[in-house]
Coordinates of C-alpha atoms and ligand atoms in Angstrom, one line a residue:
Chain B
M1 CA 0.0 0.0 0.0
K2 CA 2.8 2.4 1.0
A3 CA 4.7 1.4 -2.1
A4 CA 1.7 2.0 -4.3
L5 CA 1.2 5.5 -2.8
E6 CA 4.9 6.3 -3.4
L7 CA 4.6 5.1 -6.9
I8 CA 1.6 7.4 -7.5
G9 CA 3.4 10.3 -5.9
K10 CA 6.4 9.7 -8.1
Y11 CA 4.1 9.6 -11.2
I12 CA 2.4 12.8 -10.3
L13 CA 5.8 14.6 -9.7
L14 CA 6.9 13.4 -13.1
M15 CA 3.8 14.7 -14.7
K16 CA 4.4 18.0 -13.0
M17 CA 7.9 18.1 -14.5
V18 CA 6.5 17.3 -17.9
F19 CA 4.1 20.2 -17.9
S20 CA 6.4 22.7 -16.3
R21 CA 9.2 24.5 -18.2
P22 CA 8.5 23.2 -21.7
E23 CA 11.3 23.6 -24.2
K24 CA 11.2 25.9 -27.2
A25 CA 7.9 25.8 -29.2
R26 CA 9.7 25.0 -32.5
I27 CA 11.4 21.9 -30.9
F28 CA 8.1 20.8 -29.4
W29 CA 6.2 21.0 -32.7
K30 CA 8.9 19.2 -34.6
Q31 CA 8.8 16.3 -32.1
F32 CA 5.0 16.4 -31.9
F33 CA 4.6 15.6 -35.6
I34 CA 7.3 12.9 -35.4
D35 CA 5.4 11.3 -32.5
A36 CA 2.0 11.7 -34.2
E37 CA 3.3 9.8 -37.1
R38 CA 5.0 7.0 -35.1
L39 CA 2.4 6.6 -32.4
V40 CA -0.9 7.4 -34.2
L41 CA -0.5 7.1 -37.9
D42 CA 1.4 3.8 -37.6
S43 CA -1.4 2.3 -35.6
I44 CA -4.0 2.8 -38.3
P45 CA -3.4 -0.6 -40.1
I46 CA -3.8 -2.7 -37.0
V47 CA -6.8 -0.7 -35.7
A48 CA -8.4 -0.9 -39.1
V49 CA -8.1 -4.6 -39.5
I50 CA -9.3 -5.4 -36.0
S51 CA -12.3 -3.0 -36.4
I52 CA -13.5 -4.5 -39.6
F53 CA -13.3 -8.0 -38.2
I54 CA -15.0 -7.2 -34.9
G55 CA -17.8 -5.3 -36.7
G56 CA -18.4 -8.4 -38.7
V57 CA -18.4 -10.7 -35.7
I58 CA -20.8 -8.5 -33.7
V59 CA -23.3 -8.5 -36.6
I60 CA -23.2 -12.3 -36.8
Q61 CA -23.5 -12.8 -33.0
T62 CA -26.4 -10.4 -32.7
A63 CA -28.2 -11.8 -35.6
Y64 CA -28.1 -15.4 -34.3
N65 CA -29.1 -14.2 -30.8
I66 CA -32.2 -12.5 -32.0
E67 CA -34.5 -15.5 -32.5
N68 CA -37.6 -13.9 -31.3
P69 CA -39.7 -13.0 -34.4
F70 CA -41.2 -10.0 -32.6
I71 CA -37.8 -8.2 -32.4
P72 CA -37.3 -6.4 -35.7
K73 CA -34.3 -7.4 -37.8
M74 CA -33.0 -3.9 -37.9
Y75 CA -32.0 -4.4 -34.3
V76 CA -28.9 -6.1 -35.6
G77 CA -27.6 -2.8 -37.1
Y78 CA -28.7 -0.9 -34.0
M79 CA -26.9 -3.2 -31.7
A80 CA -23.8 -3.3 -33.8
R81 CA -23.6 0.5 -33.8
E82 CA -24.2 0.8 -30.0
S83 CA -21.6 -1.8 -29.0
L84 CA -19.1 -0.4 -31.3
V85 CA -19.5 3.2 -30.2
L86 CA -20.0 2.6 -26.5
E87 CA -17.3 0.1 -25.8
F88 CA -15.4 -1.5 -28.6
C89 CA -14.0 1.5 -30.4
S90 CA -12.7 3.2 -27.3
T91 CA -12.0 0.6 -24.6
M92 CA -11.0 -2.3 -26.7
I93 CA -8.9 -0.3 -29.1
A94 CA -7.3 1.5 -26.1
L95 CA -6.3 -1.9 -24.6
I96 CA -4.8 -2.9 -27.9
L97 CA -2.9 0.4 -28.1
A98 CA -1.7 -0.1 -24.6
G99 CA 0.2 -3.1 -25.8
K100 CA 1.4 -1.7 -29.1
V101 CA 2.1 2.0 -28.3
G102 CA 2.7 1.6 -24.6
S103 CA 5.5 -1.0 -25.0
N104 CA 7.0 1.1 -27.7
I105 CA 7.1 4.3 -25.5
S106 CA 8.4 2.6 -22.4
S107 CA 11.1 0.6 -24.1
E108 CA 12.3 3.6 -26.1
I109 CA 12.5 5.9 -23.1
G110 CA 13.8 3.1 -20.9
S111 CA 16.7 2.4 -23.2
M112 CA 17.5 6.1 -23.3
R113 CA 17.6 6.0 -19.5
I114 CA 19.9 3.1 -19.1
T115 CA 22.3 4.3 -21.8
E116 CA 22.5 7.7 -20.0
Q117 CA 21.0 9.6 -22.9
I118 CA 18.5 11.1 -20.5
D119 CA 21.4 12.1 -18.2
A120 CA 23.1 13.7 -21.2
M121 CA 20.0 15.8 -21.9
E122 CA 19.7 16.8 -18.3
M123 CA 23.3 17.8 -18.3
M124 CA 22.8 20.1 -21.2
G125 CA 20.1 21.9 -19.1
I126 CA 17.3 20.4 -21.1
N127 CA 14.1 19.3 -19.3
S128 CA 14.3 15.8 -20.6
S129 CA 10.9 14.7 -19.3
S130 CA 9.1 17.5 -21.0
Y131 CA 11.1 17.1 -24.2
L132 CA 10.5 13.4 -24.4
I133 CA 7.0 13.0 -23.0
L134 CA 5.0 16.1 -23.7
P135 CA 4.8 15.8 -27.5
K136 CA 3.9 12.1 -27.1
L137 CA 1.1 13.0 -24.7
A138 CA -0.2 15.7 -26.9
A139 CA -0.1 13.7 -30.1
T140 CA -1.8 10.6 -28.7
S141 CA -4.5 12.5 -26.6
L142 CA -5.4 14.7 -29.6
F143 CA -5.3 12.3 -32.4
N144 CA -6.3 8.9 -31.0
P145 CA -9.9 10.1 -30.7
L146 CA -9.8 10.3 -34.5
L147 CA -8.5 6.8 -34.6
M148 CA -11.6 5.9 -32.6
L149 CA -13.8 7.5 -35.2
M150 CA -12.1 5.6 -37.9
S151 CA -12.5 2.4 -36.0
F152 CA -16.2 3.1 -35.5
M153 CA -16.8 3.6 -39.2
L154 CA -14.7 0.6 -40.3
G155 CA -16.6 -1.5 -37.7
L156 CA -19.8 -0.5 -39.3
V157 CA -18.4 -1.3 -42.7
G158 CA -17.2 -4.7 -41.5
G159 CA -20.7 -5.4 -40.3
G160 CA -22.1 -4.2 -43.6
L161 CA -19.8 -6.5 -45.5
I162 CA -20.9 -9.5 -43.4
V163 CA -24.5 -8.6 -44.0
I164 CA -23.9 -8.6 -47.7
I165 CA -21.8 -11.8 -47.8
T166 CA -24.0 -13.9 -45.5
G167 CA -27.4 -12.2 -45.7
V168 CA -28.2 -12.8 -42.0
V169 CA -30.4 -9.7 -42.3
T170 CA -31.1 -7.5 -45.4
F171 CA -28.8 -4.7 -46.1
Y172 CA -31.8 -2.4 -45.8
D173 CA -32.6 -3.6 -42.3
Y174 CA -29.0 -3.2 -41.3
T175 CA -28.7 0.4 -42.5
T176 CA -32.1 1.3 -41.0
G177 CA -30.8 0.0 -37.7
L178 CA -27.7 2.0 -37.9
Q179 CA -29.7 5.2 -38.1
Y180 CA -32.2 4.2 -35.4
A181 CA -32.3 6.4 -32.3
F182 CA -28.9 7.7 -33.1
R183 CA -27.3 9.8 -30.4
G184 CA -24.3 12.0 -31.3
Y185 CA -23.5 12.4 -27.7
Y186 CA -22.3 8.7 -27.6
I187 CA -19.6 9.6 -30.2
F188 CA -18.5 12.5 -28.1
Y189 CA -18.4 10.3 -25.0
S190 CA -16.4 7.7 -26.8
M191 CA -13.9 10.3 -28.1
V192 CA -13.5 11.8 -24.7
K193 CA -12.8 8.3 -23.3
M194 CA -10.3 7.6 -26.0
S195 CA -8.5 10.8 -25.3
I196 CA -8.3 10.0 -21.6
F197 CA -7.2 6.4 -22.2
S198 CA -4.5 7.7 -24.5
F199 CA -3.2 10.0 -21.8
I200 CA -3.1 7.1 -19.4
I201 CA -1.3 4.8 -21.9
T202 CA 1.3 7.4 -22.8
S203 CA 2.0 8.8 -19.4
V204 CA 2.1 5.5 -17.6
S205 CA 4.4 3.9 -20.2
A206 CA 6.6 7.0 -20.2
F207 CA 6.8 6.8 -16.4
Y208 CA 8.0 3.2 -16.4
G209 CA 10.5 4.0 -19.1
Y210 CA 11.7 7.1 -17.5
Y211 CA 12.5 5.4 -14.2
A212 CA 13.8 2.1 -15.8
S213 CA 16.9 0.7 -14.3
G214 CA 18.9 -2.6 -14.4
G215 CA 20.1 -2.9 -18.0
S216 CA 18.1 -4.2 -20.9
L217 CA 16.5 -6.8 -18.7
G218 CA 15.1 -3.9 -16.6
V219 CA 13.8 -2.1 -19.7
G220 CA 11.9 -5.3 -20.7
K221 CA 10.4 -5.6 -17.2
S222 CA 9.4 -2.0 -17.1
S223 CA 7.6 -2.2 -20.4
T224 CA 5.7 -5.3 -19.2
K225 CA 4.7 -3.4 -16.1
A226 CA 3.7 -0.4 -18.3
I227 CA 1.3 -2.5 -20.3
V228 CA -0.2 -4.2 -17.2
V229 CA -0.7 -1.0 -15.2
S230 CA -2.0 1.1 -18.1
S231 CA -4.5 -1.7 -19.1
V232 CA -5.8 -1.9 -15.5
S233 CA -6.0 1.9 -15.3
I234 CA -7.9 2.0 -18.5
L235 CA -10.5 -0.4 -17.1
V236 CA -10.9 1.6 -13.9
A237 CA -11.1 4.9 -15.8
N238 CA -13.7 3.4 -18.1
L239 CA -15.9 2.7 -15.2
I240 CA -15.5 6.2 -13.7
I241 CA -16.0 8.1 -17.0
T242 CA -19.0 6.0 -17.9
Q243 CA -20.6 6.7 -14.5
L244 CA -19.9 10.4 -14.9
M245 CA -20.9 10.8 -18.5
L246 CA -23.8 8.4 -19.1
N247 CA -25.7 9.0 -15.9
Chain X
M1 CA 37.3 26.6 -10.5
I2 CA 35.2 23.9 -9.0
R3 CA 35.3 23.0 -5.3
T4 CA 33.6 20.3 -3.3
V5 CA 33.4 20.7 0.5
N6 CA 32.6 17.6 2.7
L7 CA 30.5 16.1 -0.1
S8 CA 28.6 13.0 1.0
K9 CA 26.2 10.7 -0.8
K10 CA 24.3 7.7 0.4
F11 CA 22.1 5.2 -1.5
G12 CA 19.9 3.6 1.1
D13 CA 22.3 2.4 3.8
L14 CA 25.3 2.4 1.5
N15 CA 27.7 5.4 2.0
V16 CA 29.0 5.8 -1.4
L17 CA 30.8 9.2 -0.8
N18 CA 32.2 10.3 2.5
N19 CA 33.2 13.9 3.1
I20 CA 35.0 14.5 -0.2
S21 CA 36.7 17.9 -0.3
I22 CA 38.7 18.7 -3.4
D23 CA 39.5 21.6 -5.7
F24 CA 39.7 21.5 -9.5
K25 CA 41.5 24.3 -11.3
P26 CA 40.9 25.9 -14.7
G27 CA 43.2 24.8 -17.5
N28 CA 44.0 21.6 -15.5
C29 CA 43.1 18.1 -16.4
S30 CA 42.2 16.7 -12.9
L31 CA 42.0 13.0 -12.6
I32 CA 39.9 11.0 -10.2
I33 CA 41.2 7.5 -10.0
G34 CA 40.0 4.5 -8.1
A35 CA 38.9 0.9 -8.5
S36 CA 35.6 0.0 -10.0
G37 CA 32.8 0.7 -7.6
S38 CA 34.8 3.1 -5.5
G39 CA 32.4 6.0 -6.2
K40 CA 34.0 7.9 -9.1
T41 CA 30.9 8.1 -11.2
V42 CA 28.7 9.0 -8.3
L43 CA 31.2 11.8 -7.4
L44 CA 31.1 13.2 -10.9
K45 CA 27.3 13.0 -11.1
S46 CA 27.0 14.7 -7.7
I47 CA 29.3 17.5 -8.9
V48 CA 27.2 18.1 -12.0
G49 CA 24.0 17.7 -10.2
L50 CA 22.7 14.5 -11.7
H51 CA 22.7 13.2 -8.1
E52 CA 21.6 15.3 -5.2
P53 CA 24.3 15.2 -2.6
D54 CA 23.1 14.4 1.0
E55 CA 25.6 16.7 2.6
G56 CA 28.3 19.1 1.6
E57 CA 28.7 21.8 -0.9
V58 CA 29.6 22.0 -4.6
W59 CA 30.9 25.4 -5.7
Y60 CA 31.3 26.6 -9.3
N61 CA 33.5 29.7 -8.8
D62 CA 31.3 31.8 -6.4
S63 CA 28.1 29.9 -6.9
L64 CA 27.0 27.3 -4.4
Y65 CA 25.7 25.1 -7.1
N66 CA 23.8 22.5 -5.2
Q67 CA 21.7 25.2 -3.5
L68 CA 20.8 27.0 -6.7
D69 CA 17.3 27.0 -8.1
F70 CA 16.6 25.2 -11.4
K71 CA 17.0 28.3 -13.5
K72 CA 20.4 29.3 -12.2
K73 CA 21.6 25.7 -12.3
K74 CA 20.6 25.6 -15.9
E75 CA 22.8 28.6 -16.6
I76 CA 25.8 26.8 -15.2
R77 CA 24.8 23.5 -16.9
K78 CA 25.0 25.3 -20.3
E79 CA 28.7 25.8 -19.5
I80 CA 29.3 22.2 -18.7
G81 CA 30.2 19.6 -21.3
M82 CA 30.0 15.9 -20.3
L83 CA 31.3 12.8 -21.9
F84 CA 29.5 9.8 -20.5
Q85 CA 31.1 6.4 -20.0
G86 CA 29.0 4.7 -22.7
G87 CA 29.1 7.7 -24.9
A88 CA 25.3 8.4 -24.3
L89 CA 24.9 9.5 -27.9
F90 CA 21.3 10.0 -29.0
D91 CA 20.6 6.9 -31.1
F92 CA 17.7 8.6 -32.9
A93 CA 20.1 11.2 -34.3
T94 CA 23.0 11.2 -36.7
V95 CA 26.5 12.2 -35.7
E96 CA 25.8 15.7 -37.0
E97 CA 22.5 16.0 -35.2
N98 CA 24.0 14.8 -32.0
V99 CA 26.6 17.6 -32.0
M100 CA 23.9 20.1 -33.1
F101 CA 21.5 19.0 -30.4
P102 CA 22.5 21.4 -27.7
M103 CA 22.7 24.3 -30.2
N104 CA 19.0 23.7 -31.2
F105 CA 18.0 24.3 -27.6
F106 CA 20.3 27.1 -26.5
T107 CA 21.3 29.2 -29.5
Q108 CA 19.4 31.3 -32.0
W109 CA 21.9 30.4 -34.7
S110 CA 20.8 29.7 -38.3
R111 CA 21.2 26.2 -39.7
E112 CA 24.3 27.3 -41.6
E113 CA 25.9 28.7 -38.4
K114 CA 25.1 25.6 -36.5
L115 CA 26.5 23.4 -39.3
E116 CA 29.6 25.4 -39.3
R117 CA 30.1 24.9 -35.6
V118 CA 29.3 21.2 -35.9
N119 CA 31.9 20.7 -38.6
F120 CA 34.4 22.7 -36.6
C121 CA 33.9 20.5 -33.5
L122 CA 33.9 17.3 -35.5
K123 CA 37.1 18.4 -37.2
R124 CA 38.6 19.3 -33.8
V125 CA 38.1 15.7 -32.7
N126 CA 39.4 14.4 -36.0
L127 CA 36.2 13.0 -37.2
I128 CA 35.4 13.8 -40.8
N129 CA 33.0 12.2 -43.3
A130 CA 30.9 10.7 -40.6
N131 CA 28.2 13.4 -40.3
K132 CA 25.4 11.4 -41.6
L133 CA 26.1 8.2 -39.8
Y134 CA 24.1 7.0 -36.8
P135 CA 25.8 6.1 -33.5
N136 CA 25.3 2.4 -34.1
E137 CA 27.1 2.6 -37.4
I138 CA 30.4 3.9 -36.0
S139 CA 33.2 2.3 -33.8
G140 CA 33.6 2.9 -30.0
G141 CA 36.5 5.2 -30.5
M142 CA 34.5 7.3 -33.0
Q143 CA 31.5 7.4 -30.6
K144 CA 33.8 8.9 -27.9
R145 CA 35.0 11.5 -30.4
V146 CA 31.4 12.4 -31.2
G147 CA 30.7 12.6 -27.5
I148 CA 33.6 15.0 -27.0
A149 CA 32.5 17.0 -30.0
R150 CA 29.0 17.3 -28.5
A151 CA 30.5 18.2 -25.1
I152 CA 32.5 21.1 -26.6
A153 CA 29.7 22.2 -28.9
L154 CA 28.8 25.3 -26.8
N155 CA 32.3 26.2 -25.7
P156 CA 32.1 24.8 -22.2
K157 CA 34.0 26.2 -19.2
Y158 CA 33.9 22.8 -17.5
L159 CA 34.4 19.4 -19.0
F160 CA 33.6 16.1 -17.3
C161 CA 34.7 12.8 -18.7
D162 CA 33.6 9.5 -17.1
E163 CA 36.1 6.8 -18.1
P164 CA 36.7 8.3 -21.5
N165 CA 38.9 5.4 -22.7
S166 CA 37.1 2.4 -21.2
G167 CA 36.4 -0.2 -23.9
L168 CA 38.9 1.2 -26.3
D169 CA 42.1 -0.4 -27.5
P170 CA 45.3 1.1 -26.0
T171 CA 46.2 3.2 -29.0
T172 CA 42.8 4.7 -29.4
A173 CA 42.7 5.2 -25.6
I174 CA 45.8 7.3 -25.7
L175 CA 44.5 9.4 -28.6
I176 CA 41.3 10.1 -26.8
D177 CA 43.2 11.1 -23.6
Q178 CA 45.4 13.4 -25.6
L179 CA 42.4 15.0 -27.3
I180 CA 40.9 15.8 -23.9
Y181 CA 44.1 17.2 -22.6
E182 CA 44.7 19.4 -25.7
I183 CA 41.2 20.8 -25.6
T184 CA 41.6 21.5 -21.9
K185 CA 44.7 23.5 -22.5
E186 CA 43.5 25.2 -25.7
Y187 CA 40.3 26.6 -24.1
N188 CA 41.5 26.8 -20.5
I189 CA 38.7 24.4 -19.4
T190 CA 38.3 23.0 -15.9
T191 CA 38.4 19.3 -16.8
I192 CA 37.7 16.4 -14.5
V193 CA 38.4 12.9 -15.8
N194 CA 37.4 9.6 -14.1
T195 CA 39.6 6.7 -14.8
H196 CA 41.1 3.5 -13.5
D197 CA 43.7 3.5 -16.1
M198 CA 47.2 4.3 -14.9
N199 CA 48.4 5.2 -18.4
S200 CA 45.9 8.1 -18.4
V201 CA 47.3 9.3 -15.1
M202 CA 50.8 9.4 -16.5
E203 CA 49.8 10.9 -19.8
I204 CA 47.4 13.6 -18.9
G205 CA 47.1 14.0 -15.1
D206 CA 47.8 17.5 -14.0
Q207 CA 46.4 16.8 -10.6
V208 CA 45.3 13.4 -9.2
G209 CA 42.8 12.4 -6.5
F210 CA 42.5 8.8 -5.5
I211 CA 39.2 7.5 -4.2
H212 CA 39.0 4.3 -2.1
K213 CA 35.5 3.1 -1.0
G214 CA 34.1 6.5 -1.2
H215 CA 36.9 8.3 0.7
L216 CA 39.4 10.6 -0.9
V217 CA 42.5 9.0 0.5
W218 CA 45.3 10.6 -1.5
E219 CA 45.6 13.7 -3.5
G220 CA 48.6 15.3 -5.3
D221 CA 50.9 15.4 -8.3
K222 CA 51.2 12.4 -10.6
N223 CA 55.0 12.4 -10.1
N224 CA 54.5 11.5 -6.4
I225 CA 52.1 8.7 -7.0
L226 CA 54.7 6.0 -7.5
S227 CA 56.6 7.0 -4.4
S228 CA 53.6 7.4 -2.2
D229 CA 53.5 5.2 0.9
N230 CA 49.7 5.1 1.1
K231 CA 48.8 1.5 1.2
E232 CA 45.5 1.6 -0.7
L233 CA 47.1 3.8 -3.4
N234 CA 50.0 1.4 -3.7
N235 CA 47.7 -1.6 -4.1
F236 CA 45.8 0.3 -6.8
V237 CA 48.8 1.5 -8.7
F238 CA 50.7 -1.7 -8.5
A239 CA 47.8 -4.0 -9.1
S240 CA 49.2 -5.9 -11.9
N241 CA 52.2 -8.3 -11.6
M242 CA 54.0 -6.4 -14.3
A243 CA 53.7 -3.2 -12.4
K244 CA 54.9 -4.9 -9.2
R245 CA 57.9 -6.4 -11.0
M246 CA 58.9 -3.1 -12.5
R247 CA 58.6 -1.5 -9.1
D248 CA 60.9 -4.1 -7.6
M249 CA 63.3 -3.9 -10.4
M250 CA 63.5 -0.1 -10.0
S251 CA 64.1 -0.3 -6.3
E252 CA 66.9 -3.0 -6.9
H253 CA 68.4 -0.7 -9.4
K254 CA 68.6 2.2 -6.9
Q255 CA 70.4 0.1 -4.3
Ligands
ADP301 N1 21.8 4.9 -8.5 C1 22.4 4.1 -7.6 N2 21.7 3.5 -6.7 C2 22.2 2.7 -5.7 N3 23.6 2.5 -5.7 C3 24.3 3.1 -6.6 C4 23.8 3.9 -7.6 N4 24.8 4.4 -8.4 C5 25.9 3.8 -7.9 N5 25.7 3.0 -6.8 C6 26.7 2.3 -6.0 O1 27.7 3.2 -5.6 C7 28.9 2.6 -5.6 C8 29.9 3.4 -6.5 O2 29.5 3.4 -7.8 P1 30.2 4.2 -9.0 O3 30.4 5.6 -8.6 O4 29.4 3.9 -10.2 O5 31.6 3.5 -9.0 P2 32.8 3.7 -10.1 O6 33.9 4.2 -9.3 O7 33.1 2.4 -10.7 O8 32.3 4.7 -11.1 C9 28.7 1.2 -6.1 O9 28.7 0.4 -5.0 C10 27.4 1.3 -6.8 O10 26.7 0.0 -6.6
MG302 MG1 32.0 4.5 -13.1

């Protein structure tokens, strides 16, 4: 318990350092675009593939679960849309990004720590935590919500493809369902979630990397920890945000 | 001029540095020698502020460095160049970008001006035609040269080198030592070099401090090292059988 509190305190102090005394704006923006490309753009393929497949699977599962003839067939489209926007495209995708992006960030920063590259920056008088972490935080928190939107649309497309291929329901029923009782607020809710999850992934992974020690073995360990801790934090945050925003 | 007064540093229960008081003069290559694990790196990092000392003072001229706020510390840090044991080159950047890195942060120079300075520094360390290579594409000796070039990029007043010739073959090691020595004299830098290499001591040591288990047990001129009667220092200096044989031969010769 004491150890956990200490860890949280250390994390908060690091975040304070990240947001104080940022380096020159020009240097920040340059790094921001590099990070946006590496952390967000490069995640598009995996997110796209997963979203299309999951959209398809949700449609099949919903269709076979609605056996009651009194429930209209368009419910398949409706259900697909709701599960995609409410949970899948934010929480599930965030958990996948925690693995992909989180391990990338923590191992990169961790190896800079153990090879004294971070010390070298500090020695020059550079705020290394701000230089290394702030652009990554900004890039992922700003752009990952767009990744969530893309995932949502591709999930619907995946569902549509399955409808066309298998004919579980008619395409007309499916698209009618997609438009049924549509609430734009859910999309907003999901984008907010994604932004917060991204902040968690990036900051937690950067934290474990920044304080890595014990050679390359230590870097490996800290990236495993980064993934576990950010995944659990995402689940907890999901609960809290949902309670706050959908109540 | 750098001065430490009663500098102490602990890690948990381990007293790594005990009451170290020592002066380093401008234009001098001061060597800190001692066995592995004796506390050389921790001393260096405490002097530059990468470790917070538990007790004692670190002075840079008239500034009590370890008590300064971040902003004032930063001003002094801009005047410090440091060569790390493993080179600590940024592996995301080319040789050229590594040397340019501090300039991007702390100067308003144009790209041409920066390139000119980069090439000057690289030439000074005898490294040409490597500008576009990445650290993992060059040899250990070249990495040290880039490290030195980066350390002198902004004309430092102070230069810190942690085991500059570890991992290098003897010939390259001597070249790197000499480079550090020449640069020190050329720009009147206050240079502190950590080493466990007696060759370095004899080549470039203007002033020598010997650390044993976190205590500064001997300090003086390199010419007095061989004749010192300090037991720990003797054990360190004459660690190898060859050195012992030579010492015995020399004393026989005298008799
Ligand atoms: N960050 C640290 N945490 C705990 N112990 C450390 C740390 N850095 C160094 N030490 C310990 O301090 C002692 C001196 O280390 P160091 O200064 O690296 O020796 P060297 O003279 O070889 O450079 C060693 O016993 C080392 O284990
Ligand atoms: Mg050392």
